PDB file of C-alpha atoms in Angstrom:
ATOM      1  CA  MET A1058      41.954  28.291  -9.972  1.00  0.00           C
ATOM      2  CA  ALA A1059      40.622  25.394 -12.282  1.00  0.00           C
ATOM      3  CA  THR A1060      39.578  23.659  -8.961  1.00  0.00           C
ATOM      4  CA  GLU A1061      37.675  26.610  -7.803  1.00  0.00           C
ATOM      5  CA  SER A1062      36.053  27.343 -11.249  1.00  0.00           C
ATOM      6  CA  SER A1063      34.992  23.509 -11.331  1.00  0.00           C
ATOM      7  CA  ASN A1064      33.297  23.789  -7.931  1.00  0.00           C
ATOM      8  CA  TRP A1065      31.615  26.887  -9.018  1.00  0.00           C
ATOM      9  CA  GLU A1066      30.223  25.352 -12.013  1.00  0.00           C
ATOM     10  CA  GLU A1067      29.133  22.106  -9.909  1.00  0.00           C
ATOM     11  CA  LEU A1068      27.250  24.596  -7.682  1.00  0.00           C
ATOM     12  CA  ARG A1069      25.581  26.293 -10.649  1.00  0.00           C
ATOM     13  CA  ARG A1070      24.511  23.137 -11.990  1.00  0.00           C
ATOM     14  CA  GLN A1071      23.126  21.954  -8.826  1.00  0.00           C
ATOM     15  CA  ALA A1072      21.565  25.121  -8.477  1.00  0.00           C
ATOM     16  CA  ARG A1073      19.667  25.008 -11.932  1.00  0.00           C
ATOM     17  CA  GLN A1074      18.698  21.582 -11.416  1.00  0.00           C
ATOM     18  CA  PHE A1075      17.114  22.222  -8.000  1.00  0.00           C
ATOM     19  CA  GLU A1076      15.377  25.407  -9.351  1.00  0.00           C
ATOM     20  CA  ASN A1077      14.090  23.333 -12.467  1.00  0.00           C
ATOM     21  CA  GLU A1078      12.627  20.582 -10.109  1.00  0.00           C
ATOM     22  CA  ILE A1079      11.304  23.038  -7.781  1.00  0.00           C
ATOM     23  CA  ASP A1080       9.533  24.959 -10.733  1.00  0.00           C
ATOM     24  CA  LEU A1081       7.920  21.595 -11.954  1.00  0.00           C
ATOM     25  CA  LYS A1082       6.975  20.678  -8.294  1.00  0.00           C
ATOM     26  CA  LEU A1083       5.384  23.989  -7.854  1.00  0.00           C
ATOM     27  CA  VAL A1084       3.303  23.707 -10.793  1.00  0.00           C
ATOM     28  CA  SER A1085       2.111  20.198  -9.941  1.00  0.00           C
ATOM     29  CA  PHE A1086       1.444  21.494  -6.509  1.00  0.00           C
ATOM     30  CA  SER A1087      -0.470  24.531  -7.608  1.00  0.00           C
ATOM     31  CA  LYS A1088      -2.751  22.098 -10.040  1.00  0.00           C
ATOM     32  CA  LEU A1089      -3.077  19.699  -7.257  1.00  0.00           C
ATOM     33  CA  GLY A1090      -4.636  22.603  -5.027  1.00  0.00           C
ATOM     34  CA  THR A1091      -7.150  23.513  -7.764  1.00  0.00           C
ATOM     35  CA  SER A1092      -8.146  19.948  -8.381  1.00  0.00           C
ATOM     36  CA  TYR A1093      -8.761  18.941  -4.867  1.00  0.00           C
ATOM     37  CA  GLY A1094     -12.479  17.797  -4.521  1.00  0.00           C
ATOM     38  CA  THR A1095     -13.215  17.512  -8.200  1.00  0.00           C
ATOM     39  CA  GLN A1096     -11.091  14.266  -9.228  1.00  0.00           C
ATOM     40  CA  GLU A1097     -12.766  11.677  -6.964  1.00  0.00           C
ATOM     41  CA  TYR A1098     -16.212  13.612  -6.944  1.00  0.00           C
ATOM     42  CA  GLN A1099     -16.941  14.351 -10.589  1.00  0.00           C
ATOM     43  CA  ASN A1100     -20.795  13.571 -10.368  1.00  0.00           C
ATOM     44  CA  GLU A1101     -21.004  15.872  -7.212  1.00  0.00           C
ATOM     45  CA  ASN A1102     -21.745  19.527  -6.973  1.00  0.00           C
ATOM     46  CA  SER A1103     -18.329  21.423  -6.456  1.00  0.00           C
ATOM     47  CA  ASP A1104     -20.191  23.560  -3.937  1.00  0.00           C
ATOM     48  CA  THR A1105     -21.163  20.738  -1.784  1.00  0.00           C
ATOM     49  CA  VAL A1106     -17.954  18.520  -2.121  1.00  0.00           C
ATOM     50  CA  PRO A1107     -15.268  19.031   0.668  1.00  0.00           C
ATOM     51  CA  LEU A1108     -11.886  20.311  -1.032  1.00  0.00           C
ATOM     52  CA  LEU A1109      -9.733  18.213   0.887  1.00  0.00           C
ATOM     53  CA  SER A1110     -11.854  15.308   1.934  1.00  0.00           C
ATOM     54  CA  SER A1111     -10.002  12.528   0.404  1.00  0.00           C
ATOM     55  CA  THR A1112      -7.504  10.749   2.257  1.00  0.00           C
ATOM     56  CA  ASN A1113      -5.365  10.173  -0.912  1.00  0.00           C
ATOM     57  CA  SER A1114      -5.542  14.061  -1.492  1.00  0.00           C
ATOM     58  CA  ASP A1115      -4.246  14.839   1.928  1.00  0.00           C
ATOM     59  CA  HIS A1116      -1.453  12.123   1.558  1.00  0.00           C
ATOM     60  CA  MET A1117      -0.512  13.903  -2.021  1.00  0.00           C
ATOM     61  CA  PHE A1118      -0.650  17.268  -0.482  1.00  0.00           C
ATOM     62  CA  GLU A1119       1.485  16.378   2.499  1.00  0.00           C
ATOM     63  CA  THR A1120       4.004  14.330   0.363  1.00  0.00           C
ATOM     64  CA  MET A1121       4.465  16.996  -2.512  1.00  0.00           C
ATOM     65  CA  ALA A1122       4.697  19.718   0.195  1.00  0.00           C
ATOM     66  CA  LEU A1123       7.447  17.915   2.078  1.00  0.00           C
ATOM     67  CA  GLU A1124       9.391  17.260  -1.421  1.00  0.00           C
ATOM     68  CA  ILE A1125       9.149  20.903  -2.245  1.00  0.00           C
ATOM     69  CA  GLU A1126      10.545  21.838   1.274  1.00  0.00           C
ATOM     70  CA  GLN A1127      13.275  19.393   0.743  1.00  0.00           C
ATOM     71  CA  LEU A1128      14.173  20.648  -2.469  1.00  0.00           C
ATOM     72  CA  LEU A1129      14.097  24.382  -1.216  1.00  0.00           C
ATOM     73  CA  SER A1130      16.460  23.368   1.632  1.00  0.00           C
ATOM     74  CA  LYS A1131      18.995  21.772  -0.680  1.00  0.00           C
ATOM     75  CA  LEU A1132      18.696  24.859  -3.048  1.00  0.00           C
ATOM     76  CA  THR A1133      19.498  26.982   0.120  1.00  0.00           C
ATOM     77  CA  GLU A1134      22.499  24.899   0.764  1.00  0.00           C
ATOM     78  CA  VAL A1135      23.690  25.294  -2.632  1.00  0.00           C
ATOM     79  CA  ASN A1136      23.335  28.920  -2.554  1.00  0.00           C
ATOM     80  CA  ASP A1137      25.055  29.057   0.681  1.00  0.00           C
ATOM     81  CA  GLY A1138      27.951  27.148  -0.941  1.00  0.00           C
ATOM     82  CA  MET A1139      27.901  29.709  -3.723  1.00  0.00           C
ATOM     83  CA  ILE A1140      28.167  32.518  -1.262  1.00  0.00           C
ATOM     84  CA  ALA A1141      31.137  30.683   0.555  1.00  0.00           C
ATOM     85  CA  HIS A1142      32.693  30.251  -2.789  1.00  0.00           C
ATOM     86  CA  CYS A1143      32.350  34.009  -3.673  1.00  0.00           C
ATOM     87  CA  GLN A1144      33.719  35.067  -0.233  1.00  0.00           C
ATOM     88  CA  SER A1145      36.533  32.652  -0.436  1.00  0.00           C
ATOM     89  CA  ALA A1146      37.396  33.887  -3.907  1.00  0.00           C
ATOM     90  CA  GLY A1147      37.511  37.503  -2.830  1.00  0.00           C
ATOM     91  CA  GLY A1148      34.214  38.276  -4.491  1.00  0.00           C
ATOM     92  CA  GLY A1149      34.293  36.423  -7.483  1.00  0.00           C
ATOM     93  CA  GLY A1150      34.004  39.112 -10.006  1.00  0.00           C
ATOM     94  CA  GLY A1151      30.766  40.965 -11.033  1.00  0.00           C
ATOM     95  CA  SER A1152      29.662  38.129 -13.119  1.00  0.00           C
ATOM     96  CA  ALA A1153      29.708  35.637 -10.326  1.00  0.00           C
ATOM     97  CA  THR A1154      28.013  38.140  -8.001  1.00  0.00           C
ATOM     98  CA  HIS A1155      25.367  38.787 -10.623  1.00  0.00           C
ATOM     99  CA  THR A1156      24.823  34.955 -11.027  1.00  0.00           C
ATOM    100  CA  LEU A1157      24.707  34.391  -7.264  1.00  0.00           C
ATOM    101  CA  GLN A1158      22.092  37.147  -6.818  1.00  0.00           C
ATOM    102  CA  ARG A1159      19.829  35.742  -9.672  1.00  0.00           C
ATOM    103  CA  HIS A1160      20.032  32.312  -7.783  1.00  0.00           C
ATOM    104  CA  ARG A1161      19.022  33.910  -4.823  1.00  0.00           C
ATOM    105  CA  ASP A1162      16.344  35.797  -6.119  1.00  0.00           C
ATOM    106  CA  ILE A1163      15.145  32.545  -7.883  1.00  0.00           C
ATOM    107  CA  LEU A1164      15.225  30.745  -4.523  1.00  0.00           C
ATOM    108  CA  GLN A1165      13.174  33.764  -2.739  1.00  0.00           C
ATOM    109  CA  ASP A1166      10.617  33.643  -5.313  1.00  0.00           C
ATOM    110  CA  CYS A1167      10.330  29.850  -5.222  1.00  0.00           C
ATOM    111  CA  THR A1168       9.844  30.078  -1.531  1.00  0.00           C
ATOM    112  CA  HIS A1169       7.280  32.884  -1.433  1.00  0.00           C
ATOM    113  CA  GLU A1170       5.227  30.984  -4.318  1.00  0.00           C
ATOM    114  CA  PHE A1171       5.371  27.626  -2.225  1.00  0.00           C
ATOM    115  CA  ASN A1172       4.308  29.463   0.925  1.00  0.00           C
ATOM    116  CA  LYS A1173       1.540  31.323  -0.930  1.00  0.00           C
ATOM    117  CA  THR A1174       0.292  28.247  -2.649  1.00  0.00           C
ATOM    118  CA  LYS A1175       0.397  26.100   0.781  1.00  0.00           C
ATOM    119  CA  ALA A1176      -1.379  28.821   2.441  1.00  0.00           C
ATOM    120  CA  ASN A1177      -4.082  29.006   0.081  1.00  0.00           C
ATOM    121  CA  ILE A1178      -4.585  25.268  -0.087  1.00  0.00           C
ATOM    122  CA  GLN A1179      -4.610  25.224   3.776  1.00  0.00           C
ATOM    123  CA  ALA A1180      -7.089  28.148   3.887  1.00  0.00           C
ATOM    124  CA  ARG A1181      -9.325  26.323   1.393  1.00  0.00           C
ATOM    125  CA  LYS A1182      -9.206  23.164   3.172  1.00  0.00           C
ATOM    126  CA  GLU A1183     -10.097  24.921   6.476  1.00  0.00           C
ATOM    127  CA  ARG A1184     -12.921  26.641   4.764  1.00  0.00           C
ATOM    128  CA  GLU A1185     -14.337  23.527   3.216  1.00  0.00           C
ATOM    129  CA  GLN A1186     -13.793  21.640   6.616  1.00  0.00           C
ATOM    130  CA  LEU A1187     -15.945  24.387   8.217  1.00  0.00           C
ATOM    131  CA  LEU A1188     -18.498  24.414   5.634  1.00  0.00           C
ATOM    132  CA  SER A1189     -18.848  20.556   5.738  1.00  0.00           C
ATOM    133  CA  SER A1190     -19.089  20.890   9.662  1.00  0.00           C
ATOM    134  CA  VAL A1191     -21.899  23.652   9.238  1.00  0.00           C
ATOM    135  CA  ARG A1192     -23.672  21.222   6.687  1.00  0.00           C
ATOM    136  CA  LYS A1193     -23.530  18.315   8.980  1.00  0.00           C
ATOM    137  CA  ASP A1194     -24.866  20.405  11.881  1.00  0.00           C
ATOM    138  CA  ILE A1195     -27.664  21.782   9.705  1.00  0.00           C
ATOM    139  CA  ASP A1196     -28.640  18.330   8.648  1.00  0.00           C
ATOM    140  CA  ALA A1197     -28.350  17.014  11.838  1.00  0.00           C
ATOM    141  CA  TYR A1198     -30.556  19.898  13.283  1.00  0.00           C
ATOM    142  CA  LYS A1199     -33.104  19.346  10.462  1.00  0.00           C
ATOM    143  CA  SER A1200     -33.416  15.689  11.328  1.00  0.00           C
ATOM    144  CA  SER A1201     -33.496  16.488  15.054  1.00  0.00           C
ATOM    145  CA  SER A1202     -35.850  19.116  14.584  1.00  0.00           C
ATOM    146  CA  GLY A1203     -38.100  17.029  12.421  1.00  0.00           C
ATOM    147  CA  LEU A1204     -37.976  14.287  14.758  1.00  0.00           C
ATOM    148  CA  ASN A1205     -38.516  16.766  17.928  1.00  0.00           C
ATOM    149  CA  ARG A1206     -41.573  18.121  16.018  1.00  0.00           C
ATOM    150  CA  ARG A1207     -43.088  14.481  15.576  1.00  0.00           C
ATOM    151  CA  THR A1208     -42.274  13.744  19.167  1.00  0.00           C
ATOM    152  CA  ASP A1209     -44.030  17.066  20.412  1.00  0.00           C
ATOM    153  CA  LEU A1210     -47.232  16.270  18.198  1.00  0.00           C
ATOM    154  CA  TYR A1211     -47.281  12.843  19.722  1.00  0.00           C
ATOM    155  CA  VAL A1212     -46.893  14.302  23.247  1.00  0.00           C
ATOM    156  CA  LYS A1213     -49.509  16.930  22.458  1.00  0.00           C
ATOM    157  CA  GLU A1214     -52.068  14.399  21.171  1.00  0.00           C
ATOM    158  CA  HIS A1215     -51.372  12.036  24.111  1.00  0.00           C
ATOM    159  CA  GLU A1216     -51.982  15.124  26.590  1.00  0.00           C
ATOM    160  CA  HIS A1217     -55.221  15.792  24.648  1.00  0.00           C
ATOM    161  CA  LEU A1218     -56.328  12.127  25.019  1.00  0.00           C
ATOM    162  CA  ARG A1219     -55.505  12.138  28.681  1.00  0.00           C
ATOM    163  CA  ASN A1220     -57.426  15.282  29.143  1.00  0.00           C
ATOM    164  CA  SER A1221     -60.391  13.913  27.281  1.00  0.00           C
ATOM    165  CA  GLU A1222     -60.238  10.891  29.419  1.00  0.00           C
ATOM    166  CA  ARG A1223     -60.024  12.522  32.677  1.00  0.00           C
ATOM    167  CA  MET A1224     -63.028  14.998  31.507  1.00  0.00           C
ATOM    168  CA  VAL A1225     -65.199  11.729  30.671  1.00  0.00           C
ATOM    169  CA  ASP A1226     -63.956  10.292  34.101  1.00  0.00           C
ATOM    170  CA  ASP A1227     -65.144  13.658  35.850  1.00  0.00           C
ATOM    171  CA  GLN A1228     -68.593  13.621  34.160  1.00  0.00           C
ATOM    172  CA  ILE A1229     -69.269  10.011  34.928  1.00  0.00           C
ATOM    173  CA  SER A1230     -68.252  10.698  38.687  1.00  0.00           C
ATOM    174  CA  ILE A1231     -70.773  13.576  38.849  1.00  0.00           C
ATOM    175  CA  ALA A1232     -73.417  11.431  37.191  1.00  0.00           C
ATOM    176  CA  VAL A1233     -73.042   8.805  39.715  1.00  0.00           C
ATOM    177  CA  LYS A1234     -72.935  11.130  42.406  1.00  0.00           C
ATOM    178  CA  THR A1235     -76.269  12.896  41.353  1.00  0.00           C
ATOM    179  CA  LYS A1236     -77.891   9.378  40.942  1.00  0.00           C
ATOM    180  CA  GLU A1237     -76.945   8.543  44.375  1.00  0.00           C
ATOM    181  CA  GLU A1238     -78.379  11.869  45.672  1.00  0.00           C
ATOM    182  CA  LEU A1239     -81.601  11.215  43.798  1.00  0.00           C
ATOM    183  CA  LEU A1240     -81.934   7.808  45.260  1.00  0.00           C
ATOM    184  CA  SER A1241     -81.311   8.923  48.842  1.00  0.00           C
ATOM    185  CA  GLN A1242     -83.949  11.714  48.346  1.00  0.00           C
ATOM    186  CA  ARG A1243     -86.328   9.128  46.977  1.00  0.00           C
ATOM    187  CA  LEU A1244     -85.832   6.819  49.749  1.00  0.00           C
ATOM    188  CA  ALA A1245     -86.272   9.781  52.180  1.00  0.00           C
ATOM    189  CA  MET A1246     -89.411  11.020  50.739  1.00  0.00           C
ATOM    190  CA  LYS A1247     -90.653   7.404  50.582  1.00  0.00           C
ATOM    191  CA  ALA A1248     -89.921   7.015  54.170  1.00  0.00           C
ATOM    192  CA  ILE A1249     -91.703  10.145  55.209  1.00  0.00           C
ATOM    193  CA  GLN A1250     -94.730   9.166  53.245  1.00  0.00           C
ATOM    194  CA  THR A1251     -94.724   6.036  55.081  1.00  0.00           C
ATOM    195  CA  LYS A1252     -94.570   7.530  58.392  1.00  0.00           C
ATOM    196  CA  MET A1253     -97.652   9.826  57.525  1.00  0.00           C
ATOM    197  CA  THR A1254     -99.589   7.076  56.205  1.00  0.00           C
ATOM    198  CA  THR A1255     -98.889   4.792  59.430  1.00  0.00           C
ATOM    199  CA  LEU A1256     -99.700   7.902  61.523  1.00  0.00           C
ATOM    200  CA  VAL A1257    -102.907   8.749  59.861  1.00  0.00           C
ATOM    201  CA  ASN A1258    -104.011   4.875  59.891  1.00  0.00           C
ATOM    202  CA  ARG A1259    -103.004   4.564  63.423  1.00  0.00           C
ATOM    203  CA  PHE A1260    -104.760   7.659  64.632  1.00  0.00           C
ATOM    204  CA  PRO A1261    -108.247   8.294  62.541  1.00  0.00           C
ATOM    205  CA  VAL A1262    -109.774  10.480  65.314  1.00  0.00           C
ATOM    206  CA  ILE A1263    -107.013  12.839  64.868  1.00  0.00           C
ATOM    207  CA  ASN A1264    -107.796  12.880  61.187  1.00  0.00           C
ATOM    208  CA  SER A1265    -111.557  13.628  61.912  1.00  0.00           C
ATOM    209  CA  LEU A1266    -110.581  16.203  64.506  1.00  0.00           C
ATOM    210  CA  ILE A1267    -108.493  18.046  62.055  1.00  0.00           C
ATOM    211  CA  GLN A1268    -111.460  18.042  59.761  1.00  0.00           C
ATOM    212  CA  ARG A1269    -113.980  19.447  62.202  1.00  0.00           C
ATOM    213  CA  VAL A1270    -111.335  22.111  63.069  1.00  0.00           C
ATOM    214  CA  ASN A1271    -111.042  23.063  59.417  1.00  0.00           C
ATOM    215  CA  LEU A1272    -114.984  23.241  59.156  1.00  0.00           C
ATOM    216  CA  ARG A1273    -115.340  25.339  62.304  1.00  0.00           C
ATOM    217  CA  LYS A1274    -112.389  27.753  61.134  1.00  0.00           C
ATOM    218  CA  ARG A1275    -114.530  28.045  57.695  1.00  0.00           C
ATOM    219  CA  ARG A1276    -117.749  28.544  59.533  1.00  0.00           C
ATOM    220  CA  ASP A1277    -116.217  31.218  61.639  1.00  0.00           C
ATOM    221  CA  SER A1278    -114.712  32.950  58.530  1.00  0.00           C
ATOM    222  CA  ILE A1279    -117.993  33.149  56.819  1.00  0.00           C
ATOM    223  CA  ILE A1280    -119.893  34.403  59.763  1.00  0.00           C
ATOM    224  CA  LEU A1281    -116.978  37.178  60.253  1.00  0.00           C
ATOM    225  CA  ALA A1282    -117.421  38.195  56.583  1.00  0.00           C
ATOM    226  CA  LEU A1283    -121.205  38.556  56.979  1.00  0.00           C
ATOM    227  CA  VAL A1284    -120.744  40.815  59.857  1.00  0.00           C
ATOM    228  CA  ILE A1285    -118.353  43.051  58.472  1.00  0.00           C
ATOM    229  CA  SER A1286    -120.391  43.226  55.227  1.00  0.00           C
ATOM    230  CA  ALA A1287    -123.487  44.095  57.199  1.00  0.00           C
ATOM    231  CA  CYS A1288    -121.589  46.807  59.176  1.00  0.00           C
ATOM    232  CA  LEU A1289    -120.414  48.207  56.091  1.00  0.00           C
ATOM    233  CA  ILE A1290    -123.609  48.538  54.470  1.00  0.00           C
ATOM    234  CA  LEU A1291    -125.249  50.114  57.619  1.00  0.00           C
ATOM    235  CA  PHE A1292    -122.437  52.577  57.533  1.00  0.00           C
ATOM    236  CA  LEU A1293    -122.952  53.537  54.203  1.00  0.00           C
ATOM    237  CA  LEU A1294    -126.648  53.978  54.610  1.00  0.00           C
ATOM    238  CA  TYR A1295    -126.143  56.095  57.551  1.00  0.00           C
ATOM    239  CA  THR A1296    -123.594  58.194  55.709  1.00  0.00           C
ATOM    240  CA  PHE A1297    -125.505  58.764  52.660  1.00  0.00           C
ATOM    241  CA  HIS A1298    -128.853  59.188  54.845  1.00  0.00           C
TER     242      HIS A1298
END
């Protein structure tokens, strides 16, 4: 009986020790979660600083989580030992059962609190990582958009210059073709004039003959006009007489 009582007290002592350590670790763990992102970036805005961006913070988080898990595992083993002790002692009485239940409730509360704090920190970490990624994408998009806008402006300006150069080349080509056509027409007219002058100088008789024909045609036209006029006068006189 003395040995069993000594084992029971030892188990209770270990349980209280682990519970106290776990309680202290949970307090530090909770503070660590709320202080992430503010200890190393005091001069930064908390809305733009990633919560768990520091390597030291990640290491501390993982280390404390591992230590608490190990303590919870040890406390679970002690509770199992207390359960085995009560079963071997035939129930151990109402006091032992109450003590065992209280330690089990403490273990359950500590486990729940640890899981809740760890989940909250993980959620905040993921949220901040997502926000950080979104910010980086936005910054990259802004940078690339500004560069693309400048590139587009340069490309458009280059196209305008090319179009202007093309239009100038077209106008110059039209002017050159027009000049060539005028020169060609000038040469043709000059050649015709030269031929006509040559013909006139070569055949002076033809020129005089043409002049005589023109004079005869003019004389015939005058005679015909006089005859027609006389006929009209005679006709009018005859009519009114």
